[in-house]
Amino acid sequence: MPFTPKLAQAKTSIFSIMSALAKKHNAINLSQGFPNFKSDQSLINGVSRAMNSGYNQYAPMAGIIELRTAISQKFERLYNSSYHPETEITVTAGATQAIFTIISTFIKPNDEVIIFKPAYDCYEPAVEVNGGKVIAIALEATLYRINWQTVKNSINANTKMIIINTPHNPSGTVKSKADMVKLQTLTSGTDIIVLSDEVYEHMIFDGEQHQSVCLFPELKQRSFITASFGKTFHNTGWKVGYCCAPAELMDAYRNIHQFIVFSVHHPTQKALANYLAKPDHYLKISDFYQQKRDRFLELIEPSRFKYTPSQGTYYQVLDFSEITQEYDVDFAKRLTITNGIAAIPLSVFNDNNQDDSVLRFCFAKTDETLKSAADILNII
């Protein structure tokens, strides 16, 4: 008797494909979104101290109260918006686990979930494995804006959830206040849940303010926020994040969370709680990455790539339409194999693999790596 897995048609992640290709050909890897520099040594030392102090058994299911309190205080400081540390914040095994658990908590067979493409590739499989139906709405390249009339036309009695992501991976764009007001208006008076992926909230440039769902009171009441300490503090391998939501939604979330991971690495939570006590540890991150973005764009100025400077995240999208008419996946592979630099083609995140002749490059790298990458890009 043949087995029938739920995601029989799921393909290997483009991140795995490009990183493996980069390793095989000893290429500079600007594809997968991880820094190649270490996180703050004081944070690393904090994890070691916590382990040596005996914090090596299960943490509370929702996360240690010191960390949840520190997260709550961060929201009050940044957004003048509160989440109760006991009932409205849960520490997670990274943002992706939080996203999967939120979807698993609320999406039933035939429920419809609106997502905006290009989209981070974990959203759609999580919906499908729970029997839901993805309603994909294309962001309008090259500015990747939402057509809110299309969203309005897509909402019906089966619409259960809308997933947004700002700052946006893979495009590096950010949602405006007007975008969030439109989302709030469209979901008002409905039972639609909003899942707001805000893992890059501390990487937003040129004086812009991150438009978190928590800034919009009515929208906040129906929304989850997911966030990532791994992205924020340069340690993606630690896989620690959190989610926030009103108590009623969070109570339902925890009913599922407890059976997926139960709890998250205890000593890391202790270290993060102490680290967050100094707000500069997250307040200075936008400036840090804007300098990285500016340096990367300065270095590739002689190249034939076209671009609009990234508004947030640590990614820069480059338009290669004046270089080649190749399919973006083929071009990305050729760059890796022949030229020694790996990037992510955006068509894999689009509905029907729409190819806009753009690649995503991660600039969360040392200046030396960015210089080496630019030397390659400038002669292509």
Coordinates of C-alpha atoms in Angstrom, one line a residue:
M1 CA 0.0 0.0 0.0
P2 CA 1.6 3.3 -1.0
F3 CA 1.9 6.1 1.5
T4 CA 0.3 9.5 0.7
P5 CA 2.1 12.4 2.5
K6 CA 0.1 15.6 2.9
L7 CA 2.7 17.6 1.0
A8 CA 3.6 15.1 -1.7
Q9 CA 4.2 17.9 -4.2
A10 CA 6.3 20.1 -2.0
K11 CA 9.6 21.0 -3.6
T12 CA 13.0 21.4 -1.9
S13 CA 13.3 24.9 -0.6
I14 CA 15.2 27.3 -2.9
F15 CA 17.2 28.3 0.2
S16 CA 18.5 24.7 0.5
I17 CA 19.1 24.5 -3.2
M18 CA 21.1 27.7 -3.5
S19 CA 23.1 27.2 -0.3
A20 CA 24.0 23.7 -1.3
L21 CA 25.1 24.9 -4.7
A22 CA 27.1 27.7 -3.1
K23 CA 28.9 25.2 -0.9
K24 CA 29.6 22.8 -3.8
H25 CA 31.1 25.5 -5.9
N26 CA 32.8 27.5 -3.1
A27 CA 30.7 30.5 -4.0
I28 CA 30.0 33.6 -1.9
N29 CA 26.6 32.9 -0.3
L30 CA 24.4 35.9 -0.4
S31 CA 21.3 33.7 -0.9
Q32 CA 20.2 32.4 2.5
G33 CA 19.3 35.0 5.0
F34 CA 21.9 34.7 7.7
P35 CA 24.8 36.9 8.9
N36 CA 28.4 35.7 8.5
F37 CA 29.5 37.7 11.5
K38 CA 29.0 36.6 15.2
S39 CA 26.4 38.0 17.5
D40 CA 27.4 40.1 20.6
Q41 CA 29.9 38.2 22.7
S42 CA 28.0 39.4 25.9
L43 CA 24.9 37.7 24.6
I44 CA 26.8 34.5 23.9
N45 CA 28.4 34.7 27.4
G46 CA 24.9 35.2 28.8
V47 CA 23.8 31.8 27.4
S48 CA 26.9 30.1 28.9
R49 CA 26.3 31.7 32.3
A50 CA 22.7 30.6 32.3
M51 CA 23.7 27.0 31.4
N52 CA 26.4 27.0 34.1
S53 CA 23.8 28.4 36.6
G54 CA 21.6 25.4 36.1
Y55 CA 18.9 26.7 33.7
N56 CA 19.0 23.5 31.7
Q57 CA 15.6 21.9 32.3
Y58 CA 12.2 22.7 30.7
A59 CA 11.3 26.4 30.6
P60 CA 7.6 27.2 31.2
M61 CA 5.5 26.4 28.2
A62 CA 4.8 30.1 27.3
G63 CA 8.4 31.1 28.0
I64 CA 10.1 32.4 31.1
I65 CA 8.3 35.4 32.6
E66 CA 11.4 37.6 32.6
L67 CA 11.7 37.3 28.8
R68 CA 8.0 37.9 28.3
T69 CA 8.1 40.9 30.5
A70 CA 11.1 42.3 28.6
I71 CA 9.2 41.8 25.3
S72 CA 6.2 43.6 26.7
Q73 CA 8.4 46.5 27.8
K74 CA 9.9 46.7 24.3
F75 CA 6.4 47.1 22.7
E76 CA 5.6 49.8 25.2
R77 CA 8.8 51.6 24.4
L78 CA 8.7 51.3 20.7
Y79 CA 5.0 51.5 19.9
N80 CA 3.2 52.7 23.1
S81 CA 1.2 49.5 22.8
S82 CA 1.0 46.8 25.5
Y83 CA 0.8 43.0 25.5
H84 CA 0.4 41.4 28.9
P85 CA 3.4 39.2 29.6
E86 CA 1.4 36.4 31.2
T87 CA -1.5 36.0 28.8
E88 CA -0.5 37.7 25.5
I89 CA 3.1 36.7 24.7
T90 CA 4.5 33.3 24.0
V91 CA 8.2 32.4 23.3
T92 CA 8.6 30.2 20.3
A93 CA 11.2 28.1 18.5
G94 CA 11.7 30.8 15.9
A95 CA 9.2 32.8 14.0
T96 CA 8.5 30.0 11.5
Q97 CA 7.3 27.7 14.3
A98 CA 5.0 30.5 15.5
I99 CA 3.6 31.0 12.0
F100 CA 2.9 27.3 11.5
T101 CA 1.3 27.0 14.9
I102 CA -0.9 30.0 14.4
I103 CA -2.1 28.6 11.1
S104 CA -2.6 25.2 12.6
T105 CA -4.7 26.7 15.4
F106 CA -7.2 28.4 13.2
I107 CA -7.2 27.0 9.7
K108 CA -9.6 24.2 8.9
P109 CA -10.3 22.4 5.6
N110 CA -11.7 24.8 3.0
D111 CA -10.8 27.9 5.0
E112 CA -9.3 30.6 2.7
V113 CA -6.1 32.4 3.6
I114 CA -5.0 35.5 1.6
I115 CA -1.2 35.8 1.1
F116 CA 0.7 38.3 -0.9
K117 CA 3.3 37.1 -3.4
P118 CA 6.2 37.0 -3.6
A119 CA 6.0 35.5 -0.1
Y120 CA 8.2 33.8 2.3
D121 CA 7.9 30.1 1.4
C122 CA 6.6 28.7 4.7
Y123 CA 3.2 30.3 4.5
E124 CA 1.6 28.3 1.7
P125 CA 2.6 24.8 2.9
A126 CA 1.4 25.5 6.4
V127 CA -2.0 26.5 5.0
E128 CA -2.2 23.5 2.7
V129 CA -1.1 20.9 5.3
N130 CA -4.0 22.1 7.4
G131 CA -6.5 21.7 4.6
G132 CA -6.8 25.4 3.9
K133 CA -6.9 27.1 0.5
V134 CA -4.4 29.8 -0.4
I135 CA -5.7 32.9 -2.2
A136 CA -2.6 34.4 -3.7
I137 CA -2.5 38.1 -4.6
A138 CA 0.4 39.4 -6.5
L139 CA 2.3 42.4 -5.2
E140 CA 2.8 44.9 -8.0
A141 CA 6.5 44.8 -9.0
T142 CA 8.8 46.6 -8.9
L143 CA 7.6 48.5 -5.9
Y144 CA 5.7 45.4 -4.6
R145 CA 2.7 47.3 -3.5
I146 CA -0.7 45.8 -2.5
N147 CA -3.7 46.4 -4.7
W148 CA -6.3 46.8 -1.9
Q149 CA -9.2 46.7 -4.4
T150 CA -8.1 43.2 -5.3
V151 CA -7.9 42.3 -1.6
K152 CA -11.5 43.6 -1.1
N153 CA -12.7 41.6 -4.1
S154 CA -11.0 38.4 -2.7
I155 CA -12.6 38.5 0.8
N156 CA -15.7 36.3 1.2
A157 CA -17.4 34.2 3.8
N158 CA -14.6 31.6 3.6
T159 CA -11.8 34.1 4.3
K160 CA -10.3 33.1 7.6
M161 CA -6.9 34.7 7.6
I162 CA -4.7 37.3 5.9
I163 CA -1.0 37.0 6.2
I164 CA 1.1 40.2 5.8
N165 CA 4.9 40.6 6.2
T166 CA 6.6 44.0 6.8
P167 CA 9.4 44.7 6.3
H168 CA 8.9 42.3 3.4
N169 CA 11.0 39.3 2.6
P170 CA 12.0 39.0 -0.2
S171 CA 11.5 42.4 -1.7
G172 CA 12.9 44.6 1.1
T173 CA 9.8 46.9 1.0
V174 CA 7.7 48.1 3.9
K175 CA 4.0 48.6 4.4
S176 CA 2.8 52.2 4.8
K177 CA 0.5 53.6 7.4
A178 CA -2.1 53.9 4.6
D179 CA -1.7 50.1 3.9
M180 CA -2.4 49.2 7.5
V181 CA -5.4 51.5 7.7
K182 CA -6.9 49.8 4.6
L183 CA -6.2 46.4 6.1
Q184 CA -7.9 47.5 9.3
T185 CA -10.9 48.8 7.4
L186 CA -11.3 45.7 5.2
T187 CA -11.2 43.3 8.2
S188 CA -13.4 45.5 10.5
G189 CA -16.6 43.7 11.5
T190 CA -15.3 40.3 10.2
D191 CA -13.9 37.2 12.0
I192 CA -10.7 37.4 9.8
I193 CA -7.5 36.8 11.7
V194 CA -4.4 38.8 10.6
L195 CA -1.0 37.1 10.9
S196 CA 1.6 39.8 10.8
D197 CA 5.1 38.5 10.2
E198 CA 7.3 41.3 11.6
V199 CA 10.7 39.5 12.0
Y200 CA 12.6 42.4 10.4
E201 CA 11.0 45.1 12.6
H202 CA 14.4 46.4 13.7
M203 CA 15.7 46.7 10.2
I204 CA 14.0 49.6 8.6
F205 CA 15.8 52.5 6.9
D206 CA 15.9 56.1 5.9
G207 CA 13.9 57.3 8.9
E208 CA 10.8 55.3 8.2
Q209 CA 8.8 53.9 11.1
H210 CA 7.8 50.3 11.3
Q211 CA 4.0 50.1 10.9
S212 CA 3.3 47.2 13.3
V213 CA -0.3 46.0 13.5
C214 CA -0.2 46.9 17.2
L215 CA -0.2 50.6 16.3
F216 CA -3.8 50.2 15.0
P217 CA -6.1 49.4 17.9
E218 CA -8.9 47.6 16.0
L219 CA -6.5 45.7 13.9
K220 CA -4.5 44.7 16.9
Q221 CA -7.6 43.0 18.4
R222 CA -7.7 40.4 15.6
S223 CA -3.9 40.1 14.9
F224 CA -0.9 38.0 15.8
I225 CA 2.6 39.4 15.6
T226 CA 5.5 37.0 15.0
A227 CA 9.1 38.0 15.6
S228 CA 12.6 36.5 15.6
F229 CA 15.4 37.1 18.0
G230 CA 17.6 35.1 15.6
K231 CA 17.1 37.7 12.9
T232 CA 17.4 40.6 15.3
F233 CA 20.6 39.5 17.1
H234 CA 22.5 37.7 14.4
N235 CA 22.1 34.2 15.7
T236 CA 19.6 32.5 13.4
G237 CA 20.8 29.1 14.5
W238 CA 19.4 29.6 18.0
K239 CA 15.8 29.5 16.6
V240 CA 14.2 31.6 19.3
G241 CA 11.3 34.0 18.6
Y242 CA 8.0 35.0 20.0
C243 CA 4.4 35.8 19.1
C244 CA 2.0 38.3 20.5
A245 CA -1.8 38.5 20.4
P246 CA -4.8 39.4 22.5
A247 CA -5.5 36.9 25.3
E248 CA -8.4 35.1 23.6
L249 CA -6.3 34.4 20.5
M250 CA -3.2 33.5 22.5
D251 CA -5.1 31.1 24.7
A252 CA -6.2 29.2 21.5
Y253 CA -2.7 29.4 20.2
R254 CA -1.1 27.9 23.3
N255 CA -3.5 24.9 23.1
I256 CA -1.6 23.8 20.0
H257 CA 1.8 25.2 20.8
Q258 CA 2.1 22.9 23.9
F259 CA 1.8 19.9 21.7
I260 CA 4.2 21.0 19.0
V261 CA 7.2 22.2 20.9
F262 CA 6.0 22.6 24.5
S263 CA 8.9 24.9 25.5
V264 CA 11.9 26.6 24.1
H265 CA 15.6 26.5 25.0
H266 CA 15.8 27.7 28.6
P267 CA 19.3 29.2 28.9
T268 CA 18.9 31.3 25.7
Q269 CA 15.7 32.7 27.1
K270 CA 17.5 33.8 30.3
A271 CA 20.3 35.5 28.3
L272 CA 17.8 37.3 26.0
A273 CA 15.8 38.6 29.0
N274 CA 18.9 40.2 30.4
Y275 CA 20.1 41.4 27.0
L276 CA 16.8 43.2 26.2
A277 CA 17.2 45.2 29.4
K278 CA 19.4 47.5 27.4
P279 CA 17.3 49.0 24.6
D280 CA 20.3 50.1 22.6
H281 CA 20.8 46.4 21.8
Y282 CA 17.8 46.6 19.4
L283 CA 17.5 50.4 18.9
K284 CA 20.8 50.6 17.0
I285 CA 20.1 47.7 14.6
S286 CA 18.4 49.7 11.9
D287 CA 21.4 52.1 11.6
F288 CA 23.8 49.1 11.6
Y289 CA 22.0 47.5 8.6
Q290 CA 21.4 50.7 6.8
Q291 CA 25.2 51.2 6.8
K292 CA 25.5 47.6 5.4
R293 CA 22.9 48.4 2.7
D294 CA 24.5 51.7 1.7
R295 CA 28.0 50.0 1.6
F296 CA 26.7 47.2 -0.7
L297 CA 25.0 49.6 -3.1
E298 CA 28.0 51.9 -3.2
L299 CA 30.2 48.9 -4.0
I300 CA 28.0 47.7 -6.9
E301 CA 27.5 51.2 -8.4
P302 CA 29.7 50.3 -11.4
S303 CA 27.6 47.2 -12.2
R304 CA 24.9 46.8 -14.8
F305 CA 22.3 45.8 -12.1
K306 CA 19.4 48.2 -11.5
Y307 CA 17.8 48.7 -8.1
T308 CA 15.6 50.6 -5.7
P309 CA 17.3 50.8 -2.3
S310 CA 15.9 48.4 0.2
Q311 CA 13.5 50.0 2.7
G312 CA 14.0 47.3 5.3
T313 CA 15.2 43.7 6.1
Y314 CA 18.8 42.8 5.2
Y315 CA 18.0 42.0 1.6
Q316 CA 18.5 44.0 -1.6
V317 CA 16.7 43.1 -4.8
L318 CA 18.7 43.7 -8.0
D319 CA 17.2 43.9 -11.5
F320 CA 19.3 42.1 -14.1
S321 CA 17.1 42.8 -17.1
E322 CA 19.8 44.8 -18.8
I323 CA 22.3 41.9 -18.4
T324 CA 20.4 38.8 -19.6
Q325 CA 17.0 37.6 -20.5
E326 CA 17.6 34.2 -18.8
Y327 CA 15.0 32.7 -16.5
D328 CA 15.9 34.0 -13.0
V329 CA 16.5 30.5 -11.6
D330 CA 18.8 29.7 -14.4
F331 CA 20.7 33.0 -14.0
A332 CA 21.0 32.5 -10.3
K333 CA 22.5 29.0 -10.8
R334 CA 24.9 30.2 -13.5
L335 CA 26.1 33.0 -11.2
T336 CA 26.8 30.5 -8.5
I337 CA 28.5 27.9 -10.7
T338 CA 30.3 30.1 -13.1
N339 CA 30.9 33.4 -11.3
G340 CA 31.0 32.2 -7.7
I341 CA 28.2 34.2 -6.1
A342 CA 24.8 32.9 -4.9
A343 CA 21.5 34.8 -4.7
I344 CA 17.8 33.9 -4.5
P345 CA 15.6 34.1 -7.6
L346 CA 12.2 35.7 -6.8
S347 CA 10.1 33.8 -9.3
V348 CA 10.0 30.8 -6.9
F349 CA 8.0 33.0 -4.4
N350 CA 5.5 34.2 -7.1
D351 CA 2.3 32.7 -8.3
N352 CA 2.9 30.7 -11.5
N353 CA 6.6 31.4 -11.0
Q354 CA 6.3 34.8 -12.5
D355 CA 9.7 36.0 -13.5
D356 CA 10.5 39.7 -13.1
S357 CA 14.2 39.4 -13.8
V358 CA 15.3 40.1 -10.2
L359 CA 17.4 38.4 -7.7
R360 CA 17.6 38.8 -3.9
F361 CA 21.0 39.4 -2.2
C362 CA 21.6 39.2 1.5
F363 CA 23.8 42.1 2.7
A364 CA 24.1 40.8 6.3
K365 CA 27.7 40.1 5.7
T366 CA 31.1 41.4 6.7
D367 CA 32.4 44.4 4.7
E368 CA 35.1 42.0 3.3
T369 CA 32.5 39.6 2.0
L370 CA 30.4 42.5 0.5
K371 CA 33.5 43.8 -1.3
S372 CA 34.3 40.4 -2.7
A373 CA 30.7 40.0 -3.8
A374 CA 30.7 43.4 -5.5
D375 CA 33.9 42.6 -7.4
I376 CA 32.1 39.8 -9.0
L377 CA 28.8 41.6 -9.7
N378 CA 30.6 44.5 -11.2
I379 CA 32.1 42.4 -14.1
I380 CA 28.9 40.5 -15.0

